[in-house]
PDB file of C-alpha atoms and ligand atoms in Angstrom:
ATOM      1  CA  UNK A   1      45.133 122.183 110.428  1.00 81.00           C
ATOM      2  CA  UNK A   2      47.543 124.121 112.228  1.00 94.00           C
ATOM      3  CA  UNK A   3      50.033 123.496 115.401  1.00 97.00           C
ATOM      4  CA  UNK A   4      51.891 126.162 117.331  1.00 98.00           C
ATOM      5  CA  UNK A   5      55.973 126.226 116.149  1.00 98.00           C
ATOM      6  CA  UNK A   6      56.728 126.240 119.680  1.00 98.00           C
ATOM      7  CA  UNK A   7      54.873 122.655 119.957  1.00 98.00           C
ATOM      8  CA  UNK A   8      56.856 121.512 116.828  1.00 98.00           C
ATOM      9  CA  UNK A   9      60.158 122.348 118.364  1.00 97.00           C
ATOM     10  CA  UNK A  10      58.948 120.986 121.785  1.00 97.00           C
ATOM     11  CA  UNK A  11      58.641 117.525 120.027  1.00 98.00           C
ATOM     12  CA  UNK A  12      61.663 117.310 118.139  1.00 98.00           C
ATOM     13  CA  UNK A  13      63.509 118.537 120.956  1.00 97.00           C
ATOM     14  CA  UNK A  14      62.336 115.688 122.899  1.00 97.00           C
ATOM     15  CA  UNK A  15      62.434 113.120 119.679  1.00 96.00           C
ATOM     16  CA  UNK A  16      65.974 114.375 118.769  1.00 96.00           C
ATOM     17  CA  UNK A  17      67.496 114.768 122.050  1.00 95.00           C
ATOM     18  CA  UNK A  18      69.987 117.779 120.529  1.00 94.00           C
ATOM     19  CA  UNK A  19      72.040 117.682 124.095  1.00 92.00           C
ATOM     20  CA  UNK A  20      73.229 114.160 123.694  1.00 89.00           C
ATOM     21  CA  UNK A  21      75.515 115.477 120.740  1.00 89.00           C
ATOM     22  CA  UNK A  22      78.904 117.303 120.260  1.00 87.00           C
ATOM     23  CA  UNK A  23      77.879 118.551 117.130  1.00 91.00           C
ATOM     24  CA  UNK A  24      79.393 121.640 114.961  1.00 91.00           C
ATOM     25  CA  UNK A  25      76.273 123.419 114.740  1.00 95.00           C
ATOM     26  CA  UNK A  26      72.934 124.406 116.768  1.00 96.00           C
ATOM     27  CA  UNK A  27      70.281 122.189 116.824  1.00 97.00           C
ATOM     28  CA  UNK A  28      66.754 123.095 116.692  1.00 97.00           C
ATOM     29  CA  UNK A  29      65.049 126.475 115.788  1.00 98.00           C
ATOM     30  CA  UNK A  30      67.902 128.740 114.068  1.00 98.00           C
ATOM     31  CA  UNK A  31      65.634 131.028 112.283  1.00 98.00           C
ATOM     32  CA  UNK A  32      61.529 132.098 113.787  1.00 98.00           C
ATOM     33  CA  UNK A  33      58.731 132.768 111.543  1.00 98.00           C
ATOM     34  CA  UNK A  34      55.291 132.918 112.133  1.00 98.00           C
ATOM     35  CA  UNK A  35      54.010 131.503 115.363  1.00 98.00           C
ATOM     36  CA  UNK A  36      51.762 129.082 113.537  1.00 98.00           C
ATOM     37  CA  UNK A  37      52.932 125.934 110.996  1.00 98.00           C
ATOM     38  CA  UNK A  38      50.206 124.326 108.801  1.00 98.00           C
ATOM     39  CA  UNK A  39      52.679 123.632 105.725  1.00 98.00           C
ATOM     40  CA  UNK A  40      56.058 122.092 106.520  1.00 98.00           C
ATOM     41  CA  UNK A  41      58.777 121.822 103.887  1.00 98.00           C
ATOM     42  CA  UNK A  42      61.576 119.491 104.418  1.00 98.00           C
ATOM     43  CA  UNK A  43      64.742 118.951 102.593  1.00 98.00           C
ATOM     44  CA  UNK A  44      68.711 117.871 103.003  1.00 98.00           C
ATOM     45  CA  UNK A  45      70.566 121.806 102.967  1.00 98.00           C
ATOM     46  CA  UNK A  46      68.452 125.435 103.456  1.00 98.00           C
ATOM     47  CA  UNK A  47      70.249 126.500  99.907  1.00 98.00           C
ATOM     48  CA  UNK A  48      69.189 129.163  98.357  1.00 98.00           C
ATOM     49  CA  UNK A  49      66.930 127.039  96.292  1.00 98.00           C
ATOM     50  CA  UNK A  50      65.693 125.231  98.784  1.00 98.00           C
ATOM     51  CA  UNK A  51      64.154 128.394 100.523  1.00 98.00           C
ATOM     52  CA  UNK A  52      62.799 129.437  97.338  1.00 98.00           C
ATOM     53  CA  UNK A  53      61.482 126.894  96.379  1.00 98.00           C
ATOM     54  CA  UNK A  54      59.546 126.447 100.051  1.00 98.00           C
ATOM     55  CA  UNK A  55      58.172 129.724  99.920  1.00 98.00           C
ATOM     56  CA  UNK A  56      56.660 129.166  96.514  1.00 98.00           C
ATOM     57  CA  UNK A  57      54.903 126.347  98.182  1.00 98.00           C
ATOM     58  CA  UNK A  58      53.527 128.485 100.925  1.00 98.00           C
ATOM     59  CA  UNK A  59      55.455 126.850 103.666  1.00 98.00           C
ATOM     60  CA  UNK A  60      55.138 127.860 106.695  1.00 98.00           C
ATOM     61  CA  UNK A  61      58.537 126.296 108.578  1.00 98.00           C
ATOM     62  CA  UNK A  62      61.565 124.648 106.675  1.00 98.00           C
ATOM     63  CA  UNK A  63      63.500 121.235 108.292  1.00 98.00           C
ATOM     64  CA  UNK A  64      66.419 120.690 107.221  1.00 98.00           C
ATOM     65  CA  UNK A  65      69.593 118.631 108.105  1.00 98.00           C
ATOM     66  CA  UNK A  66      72.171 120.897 107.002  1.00 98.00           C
ATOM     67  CA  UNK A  67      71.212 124.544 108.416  1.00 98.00           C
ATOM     68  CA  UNK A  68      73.465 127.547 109.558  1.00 98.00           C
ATOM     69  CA  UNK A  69      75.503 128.826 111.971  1.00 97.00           C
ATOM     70  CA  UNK A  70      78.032 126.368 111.870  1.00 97.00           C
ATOM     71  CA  UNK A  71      81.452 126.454 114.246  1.00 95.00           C
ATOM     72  CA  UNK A  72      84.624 128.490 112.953  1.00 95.00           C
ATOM     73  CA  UNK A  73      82.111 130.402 110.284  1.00 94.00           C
ATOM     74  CA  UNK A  74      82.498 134.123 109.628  1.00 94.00           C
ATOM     75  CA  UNK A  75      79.682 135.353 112.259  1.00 93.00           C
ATOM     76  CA  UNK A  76      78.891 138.545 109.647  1.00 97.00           C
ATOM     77  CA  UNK A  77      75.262 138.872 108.030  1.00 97.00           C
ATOM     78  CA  UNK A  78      76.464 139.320 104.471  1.00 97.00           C
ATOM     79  CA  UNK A  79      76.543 138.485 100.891  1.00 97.00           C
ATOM     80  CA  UNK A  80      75.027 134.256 100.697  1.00 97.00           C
ATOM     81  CA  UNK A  81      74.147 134.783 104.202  1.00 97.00           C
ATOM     82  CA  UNK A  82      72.776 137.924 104.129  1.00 98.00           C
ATOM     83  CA  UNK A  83      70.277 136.786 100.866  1.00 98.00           C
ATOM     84  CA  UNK A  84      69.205 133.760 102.538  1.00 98.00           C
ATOM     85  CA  UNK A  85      68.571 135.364 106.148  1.00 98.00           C
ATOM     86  CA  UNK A  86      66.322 137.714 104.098  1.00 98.00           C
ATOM     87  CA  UNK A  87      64.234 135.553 102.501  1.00 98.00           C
ATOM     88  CA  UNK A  88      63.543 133.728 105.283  1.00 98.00           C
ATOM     89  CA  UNK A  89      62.871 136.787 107.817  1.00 98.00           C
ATOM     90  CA  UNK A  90      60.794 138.836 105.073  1.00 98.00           C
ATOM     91  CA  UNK A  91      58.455 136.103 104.113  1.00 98.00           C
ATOM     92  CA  UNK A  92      58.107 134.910 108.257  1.00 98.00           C
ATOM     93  CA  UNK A  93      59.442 131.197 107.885  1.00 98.00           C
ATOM     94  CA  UNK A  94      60.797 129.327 110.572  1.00 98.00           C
ATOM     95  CA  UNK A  95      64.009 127.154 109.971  1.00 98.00           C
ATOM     96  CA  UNK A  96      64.373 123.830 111.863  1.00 98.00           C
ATOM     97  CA  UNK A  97      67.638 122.532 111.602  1.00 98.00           C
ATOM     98  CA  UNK A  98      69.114 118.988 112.939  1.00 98.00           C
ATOM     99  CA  UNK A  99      72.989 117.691 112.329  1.00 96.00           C
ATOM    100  CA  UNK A 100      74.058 114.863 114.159  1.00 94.00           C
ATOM    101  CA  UNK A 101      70.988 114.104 115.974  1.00 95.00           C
ATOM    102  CA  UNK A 102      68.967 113.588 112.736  1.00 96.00           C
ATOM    103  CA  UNK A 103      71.960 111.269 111.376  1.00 95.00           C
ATOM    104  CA  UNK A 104      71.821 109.169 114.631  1.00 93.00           C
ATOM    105  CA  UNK A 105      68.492 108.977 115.298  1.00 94.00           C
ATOM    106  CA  UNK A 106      67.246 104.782 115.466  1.00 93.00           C
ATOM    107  CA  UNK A 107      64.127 105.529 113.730  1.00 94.00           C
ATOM    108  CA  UNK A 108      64.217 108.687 111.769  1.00 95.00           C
ATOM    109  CA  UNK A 109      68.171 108.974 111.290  1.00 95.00           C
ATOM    110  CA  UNK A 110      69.655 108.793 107.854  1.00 97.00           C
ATOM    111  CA  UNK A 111      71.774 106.004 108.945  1.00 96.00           C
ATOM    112  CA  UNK A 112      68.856 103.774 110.617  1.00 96.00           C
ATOM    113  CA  UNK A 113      66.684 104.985 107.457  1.00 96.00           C
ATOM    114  CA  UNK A 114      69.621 104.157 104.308  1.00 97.00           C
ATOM    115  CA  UNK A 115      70.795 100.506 106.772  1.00 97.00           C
ATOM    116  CA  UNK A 116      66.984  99.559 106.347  1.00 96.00           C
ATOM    117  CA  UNK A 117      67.219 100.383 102.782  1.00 96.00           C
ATOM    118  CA  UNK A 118      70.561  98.305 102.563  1.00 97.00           C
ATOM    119  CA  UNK A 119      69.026  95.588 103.902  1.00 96.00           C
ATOM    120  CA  UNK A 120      71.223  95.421 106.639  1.00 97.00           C
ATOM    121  CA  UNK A 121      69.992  93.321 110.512  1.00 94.00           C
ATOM    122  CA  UNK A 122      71.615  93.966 113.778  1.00 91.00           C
ATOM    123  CA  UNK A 123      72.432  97.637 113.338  1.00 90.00           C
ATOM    124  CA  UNK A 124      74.771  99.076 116.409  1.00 93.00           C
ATOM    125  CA  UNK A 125      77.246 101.819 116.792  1.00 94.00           C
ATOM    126  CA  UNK A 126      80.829 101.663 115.298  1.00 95.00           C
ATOM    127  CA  UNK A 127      82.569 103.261 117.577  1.00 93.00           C
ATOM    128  CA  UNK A 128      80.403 103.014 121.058  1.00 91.00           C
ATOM    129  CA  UNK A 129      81.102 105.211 123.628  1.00 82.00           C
ATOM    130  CA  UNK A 130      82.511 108.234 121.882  1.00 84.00           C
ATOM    131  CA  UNK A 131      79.647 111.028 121.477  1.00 72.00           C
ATOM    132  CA  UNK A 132      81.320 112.453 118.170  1.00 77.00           C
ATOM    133  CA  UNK A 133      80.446 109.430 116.116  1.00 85.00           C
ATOM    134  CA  UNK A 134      77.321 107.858 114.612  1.00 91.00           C
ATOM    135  CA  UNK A 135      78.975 105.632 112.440  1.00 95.00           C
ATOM    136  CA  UNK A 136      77.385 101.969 112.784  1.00 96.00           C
ATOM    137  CA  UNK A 137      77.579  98.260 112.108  1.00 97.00           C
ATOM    138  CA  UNK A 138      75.721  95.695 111.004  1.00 97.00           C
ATOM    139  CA  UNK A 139      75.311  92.835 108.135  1.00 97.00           C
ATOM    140  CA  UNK A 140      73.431  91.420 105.246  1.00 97.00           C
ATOM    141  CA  UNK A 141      70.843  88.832 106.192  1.00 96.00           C
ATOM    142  CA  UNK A 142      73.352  86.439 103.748  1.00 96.00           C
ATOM    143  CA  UNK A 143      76.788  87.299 102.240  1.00 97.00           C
ATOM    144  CA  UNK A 144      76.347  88.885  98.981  1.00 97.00           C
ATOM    145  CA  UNK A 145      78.958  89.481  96.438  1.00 98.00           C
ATOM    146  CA  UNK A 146      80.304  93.559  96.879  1.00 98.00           C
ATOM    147  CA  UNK A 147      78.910  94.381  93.227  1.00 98.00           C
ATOM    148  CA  UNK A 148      75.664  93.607  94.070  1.00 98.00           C
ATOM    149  CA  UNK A 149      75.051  95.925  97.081  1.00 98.00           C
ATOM    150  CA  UNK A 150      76.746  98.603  95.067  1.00 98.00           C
ATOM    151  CA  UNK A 151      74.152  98.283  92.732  1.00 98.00           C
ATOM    152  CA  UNK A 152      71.292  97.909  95.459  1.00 97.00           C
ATOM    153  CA  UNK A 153      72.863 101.387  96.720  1.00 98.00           C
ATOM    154  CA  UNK A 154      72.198 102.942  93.204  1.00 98.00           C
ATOM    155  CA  UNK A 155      68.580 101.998  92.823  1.00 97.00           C
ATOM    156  CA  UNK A 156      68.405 103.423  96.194  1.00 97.00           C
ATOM    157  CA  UNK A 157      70.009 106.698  95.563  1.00 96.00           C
ATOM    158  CA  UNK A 158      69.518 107.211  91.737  1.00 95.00           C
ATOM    159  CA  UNK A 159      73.239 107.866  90.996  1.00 95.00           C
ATOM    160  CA  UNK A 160      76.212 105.072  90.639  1.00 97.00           C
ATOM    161  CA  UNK A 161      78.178 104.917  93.736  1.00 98.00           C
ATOM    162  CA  UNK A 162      82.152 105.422  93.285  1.00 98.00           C
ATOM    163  CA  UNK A 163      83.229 101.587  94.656  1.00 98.00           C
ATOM    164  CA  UNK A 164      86.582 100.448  95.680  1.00 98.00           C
ATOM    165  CA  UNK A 165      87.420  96.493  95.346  1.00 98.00           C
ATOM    166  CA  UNK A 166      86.610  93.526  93.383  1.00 97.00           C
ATOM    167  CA  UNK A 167      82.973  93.470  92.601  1.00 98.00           C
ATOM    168  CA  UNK A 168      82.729  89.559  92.953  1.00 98.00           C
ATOM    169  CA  UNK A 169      83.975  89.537  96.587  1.00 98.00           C
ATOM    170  CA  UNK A 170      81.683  88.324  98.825  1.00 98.00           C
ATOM    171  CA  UNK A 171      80.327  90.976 101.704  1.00 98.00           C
ATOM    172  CA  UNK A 172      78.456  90.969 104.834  1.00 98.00           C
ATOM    173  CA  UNK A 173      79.800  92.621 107.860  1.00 98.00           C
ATOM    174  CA  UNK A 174      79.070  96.809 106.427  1.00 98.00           C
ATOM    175  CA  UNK A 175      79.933  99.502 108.305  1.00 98.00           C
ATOM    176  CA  UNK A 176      78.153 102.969 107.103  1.00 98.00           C
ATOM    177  CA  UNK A 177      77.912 106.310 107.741  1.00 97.00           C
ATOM    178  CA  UNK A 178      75.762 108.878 105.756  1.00 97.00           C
ATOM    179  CA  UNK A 179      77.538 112.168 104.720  1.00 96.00           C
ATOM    180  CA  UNK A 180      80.549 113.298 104.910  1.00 96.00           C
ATOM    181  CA  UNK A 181      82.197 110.142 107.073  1.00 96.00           C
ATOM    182  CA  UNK A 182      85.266 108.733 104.824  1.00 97.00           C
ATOM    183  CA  UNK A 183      87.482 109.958 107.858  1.00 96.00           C
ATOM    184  CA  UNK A 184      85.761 106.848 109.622  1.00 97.00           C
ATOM    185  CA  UNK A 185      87.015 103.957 107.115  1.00 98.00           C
ATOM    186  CA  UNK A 186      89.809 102.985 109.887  1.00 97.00           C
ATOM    187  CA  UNK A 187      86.929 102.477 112.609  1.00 96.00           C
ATOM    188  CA  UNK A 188      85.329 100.398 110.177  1.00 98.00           C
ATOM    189  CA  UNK A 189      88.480  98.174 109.298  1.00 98.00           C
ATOM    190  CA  UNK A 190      89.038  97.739 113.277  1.00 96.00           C
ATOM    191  CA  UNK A 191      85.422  96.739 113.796  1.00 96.00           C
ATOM    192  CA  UNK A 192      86.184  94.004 111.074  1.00 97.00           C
ATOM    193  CA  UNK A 193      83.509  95.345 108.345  1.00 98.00           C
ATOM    194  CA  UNK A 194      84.803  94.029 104.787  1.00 98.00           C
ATOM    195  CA  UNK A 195      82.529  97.175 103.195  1.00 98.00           C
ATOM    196  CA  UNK A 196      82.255 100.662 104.509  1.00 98.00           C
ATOM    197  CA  UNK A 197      79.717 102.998 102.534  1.00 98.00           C
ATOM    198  CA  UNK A 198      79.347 106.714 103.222  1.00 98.00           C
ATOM    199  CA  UNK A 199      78.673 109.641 101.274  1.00 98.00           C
ATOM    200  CA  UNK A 200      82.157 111.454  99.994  1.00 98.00           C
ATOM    201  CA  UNK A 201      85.616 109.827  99.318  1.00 98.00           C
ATOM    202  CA  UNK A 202      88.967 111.670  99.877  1.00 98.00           C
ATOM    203  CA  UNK A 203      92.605 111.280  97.660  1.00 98.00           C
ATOM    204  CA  UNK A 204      93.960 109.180 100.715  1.00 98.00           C
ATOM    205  CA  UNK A 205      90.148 106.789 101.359  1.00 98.00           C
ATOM    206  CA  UNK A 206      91.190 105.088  98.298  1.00 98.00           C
ATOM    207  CA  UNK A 207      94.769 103.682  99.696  1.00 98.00           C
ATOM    208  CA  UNK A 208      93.577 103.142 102.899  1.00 98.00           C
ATOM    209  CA  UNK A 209      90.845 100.772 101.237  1.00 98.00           C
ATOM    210  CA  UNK A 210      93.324  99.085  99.292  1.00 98.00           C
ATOM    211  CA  UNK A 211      95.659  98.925 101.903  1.00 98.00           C
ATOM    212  CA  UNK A 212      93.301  97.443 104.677  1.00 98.00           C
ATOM    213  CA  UNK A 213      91.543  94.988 101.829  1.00 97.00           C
ATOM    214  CA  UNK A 214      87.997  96.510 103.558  1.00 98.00           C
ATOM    215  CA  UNK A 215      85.555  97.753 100.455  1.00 98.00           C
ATOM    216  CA  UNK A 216      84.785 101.100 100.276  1.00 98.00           C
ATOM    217  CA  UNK A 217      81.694 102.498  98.634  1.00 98.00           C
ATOM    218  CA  UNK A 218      80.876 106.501  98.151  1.00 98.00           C
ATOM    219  CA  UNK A 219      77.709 107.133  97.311  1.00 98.00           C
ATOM    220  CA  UNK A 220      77.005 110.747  97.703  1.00 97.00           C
ATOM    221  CA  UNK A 221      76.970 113.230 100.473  1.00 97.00           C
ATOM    222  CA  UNK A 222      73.333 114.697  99.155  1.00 97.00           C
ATOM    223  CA  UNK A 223      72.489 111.069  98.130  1.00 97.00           C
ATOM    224  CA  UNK A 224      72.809 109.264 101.096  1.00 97.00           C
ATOM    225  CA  UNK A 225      71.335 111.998 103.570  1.00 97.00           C
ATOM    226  CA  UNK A 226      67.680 112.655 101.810  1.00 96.00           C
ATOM    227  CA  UNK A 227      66.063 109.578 103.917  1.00 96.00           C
ATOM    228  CA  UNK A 228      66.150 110.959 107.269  1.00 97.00           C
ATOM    229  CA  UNK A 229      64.777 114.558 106.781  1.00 97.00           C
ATOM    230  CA  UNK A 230      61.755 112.870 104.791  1.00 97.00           C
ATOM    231  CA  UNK A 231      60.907 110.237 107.351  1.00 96.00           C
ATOM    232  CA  UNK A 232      60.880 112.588 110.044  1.00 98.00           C
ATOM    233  CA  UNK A 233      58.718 115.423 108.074  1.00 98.00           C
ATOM    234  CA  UNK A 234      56.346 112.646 107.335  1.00 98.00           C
ATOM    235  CA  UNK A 235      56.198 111.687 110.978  1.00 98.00           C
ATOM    236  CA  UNK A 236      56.085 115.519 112.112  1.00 98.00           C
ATOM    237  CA  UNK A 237      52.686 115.724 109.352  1.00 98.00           C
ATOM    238  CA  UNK A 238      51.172 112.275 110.562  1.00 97.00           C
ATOM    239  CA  UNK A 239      51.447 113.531 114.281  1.00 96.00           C
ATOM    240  CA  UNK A 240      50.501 116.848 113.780  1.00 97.00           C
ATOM    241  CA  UNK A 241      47.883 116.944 110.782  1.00 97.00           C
ATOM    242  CA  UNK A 242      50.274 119.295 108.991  1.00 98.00           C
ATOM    243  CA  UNK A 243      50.682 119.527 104.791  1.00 98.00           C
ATOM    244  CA  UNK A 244      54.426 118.168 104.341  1.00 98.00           C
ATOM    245  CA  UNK A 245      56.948 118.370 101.066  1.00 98.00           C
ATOM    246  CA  UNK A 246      60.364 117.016 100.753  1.00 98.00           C
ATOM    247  CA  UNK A 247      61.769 119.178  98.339  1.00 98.00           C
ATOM    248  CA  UNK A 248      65.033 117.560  96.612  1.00 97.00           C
ATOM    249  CA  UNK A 249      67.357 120.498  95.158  1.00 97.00           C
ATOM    250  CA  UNK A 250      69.878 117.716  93.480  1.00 93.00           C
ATOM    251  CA  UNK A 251      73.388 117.992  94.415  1.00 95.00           C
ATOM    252  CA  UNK A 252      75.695 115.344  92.545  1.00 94.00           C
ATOM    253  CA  UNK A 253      78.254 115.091  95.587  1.00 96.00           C
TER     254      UNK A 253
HETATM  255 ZN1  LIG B 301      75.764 115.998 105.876  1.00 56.22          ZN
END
């Protein structure tokens, strides 16, 4: 089977709803290839590998969450860029590319999919009303101590997660954010979480944690963002009949 691109990017444009976001990058179709998708890859950045890799398969149109084109980058068609713009054009594949809509999404989102892998109930924004954030909230269906979920996090992800605090401190109110969110750690003290996980830590994350007394839990930017991507290219293949791979090019941050 194969579906029109144009129909593919219809749907996710209504799924996704792109214009609801202030994000740092387009949303949508940043690179067209052939007018027709039967095999879809899917994966977390279009690296170098990652297209490679896709066109080995045969596919057809690449989704990704991290794509190109992103705000304050050097607009010039050279050297990394230049490589992967040429694969892409000279074998006719499509890349799909979705930021912050494909974080925030409440079914295919990387925060609604890693909060249902948590475990976590009751899942609502951390900071409502401001358009720049998808962090969210929500708790453990009973307090657990903060060791434990770290190590529910690394059967989840496959890697150990870097964990501020005692380890036999009860948690249940967890704030989390998938990527590259440490800058959010304050939201989560105000909204009273006692553990925020995201993806990357920075110098100053660490004081702030001990500081505030909230735990803080970074368990990789690659890690925690390979859930949404998937779900969604297995929806987009259910929907549309189409052959799907989630290609995982590791990345240990
Ligand atoms: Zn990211």
């Amino acid at each position: 089977m194969s579906v029109a691109l144009i129909e593919i990017t219809r749907y996710l444009e209504l799924c996704l709803q792109p214009d609801q976001f202030r994000d740092y990058c387009p949303n949508g179709l940043q690179v067209e290839g052939r007018p027709r998708v039967a095999r879809l890859a899917t994966g977390v950045t279009a690296s170098q590998s990652l297209l490679d890799q896709a066109i080995d398969w045969g596919a057809d149109a690449i989704l990704v969450h991290h794509g190109y084109f992103w705000n304050g980058e050097a607009p010039q068609v050279v050297g990394i860029k230049r490589r992967r713009l040429t694969a892409l054009l000279t074998n006719e594949v499509s890349l799909l590319a979705y930021h912050l809509p494909l974080d925030a999404h409440p079914q295919f989102g990387n925060n609604a999919r890693l909060g249902q892998l948590m475990g976590l109930v009751e899942h609502q924004p951390l900071q409502p009303g401001d358009p720049g954030s998808v962090g969210n909230i929500g708790s453990l269906v009973e307090a657990m101590p903060a060791g434990k979920l770290v190590d529910r996090l690394e059967r989840i992800t496959g890697r150990p997660p870097l964990h501020i605090g005692d380890d036999d401190d009860p948690v249940r109110r967890i704030a989390w954010c998938t990527g590259a969110a440490q800058g959010y750690i304050e939201a989560a003290v105000a909204a009273g979480a006692d553990l925020f996980v995201t993806g990357e830590v920075s110098e100053q994350t660490v004081h702030i944690a001990r500081e505030e007394g909230i735990h803080f839990v970074a368990a990789g930017h690659h890690a925690t963002e390979r859930y949404g991507v998937q779900a969604l290219g297995e929806h987009l293949a259910q929907n549309f009949s189409l052959e799907h791979r989630f290609i995982d090019i590791d990345n240990p941050v």
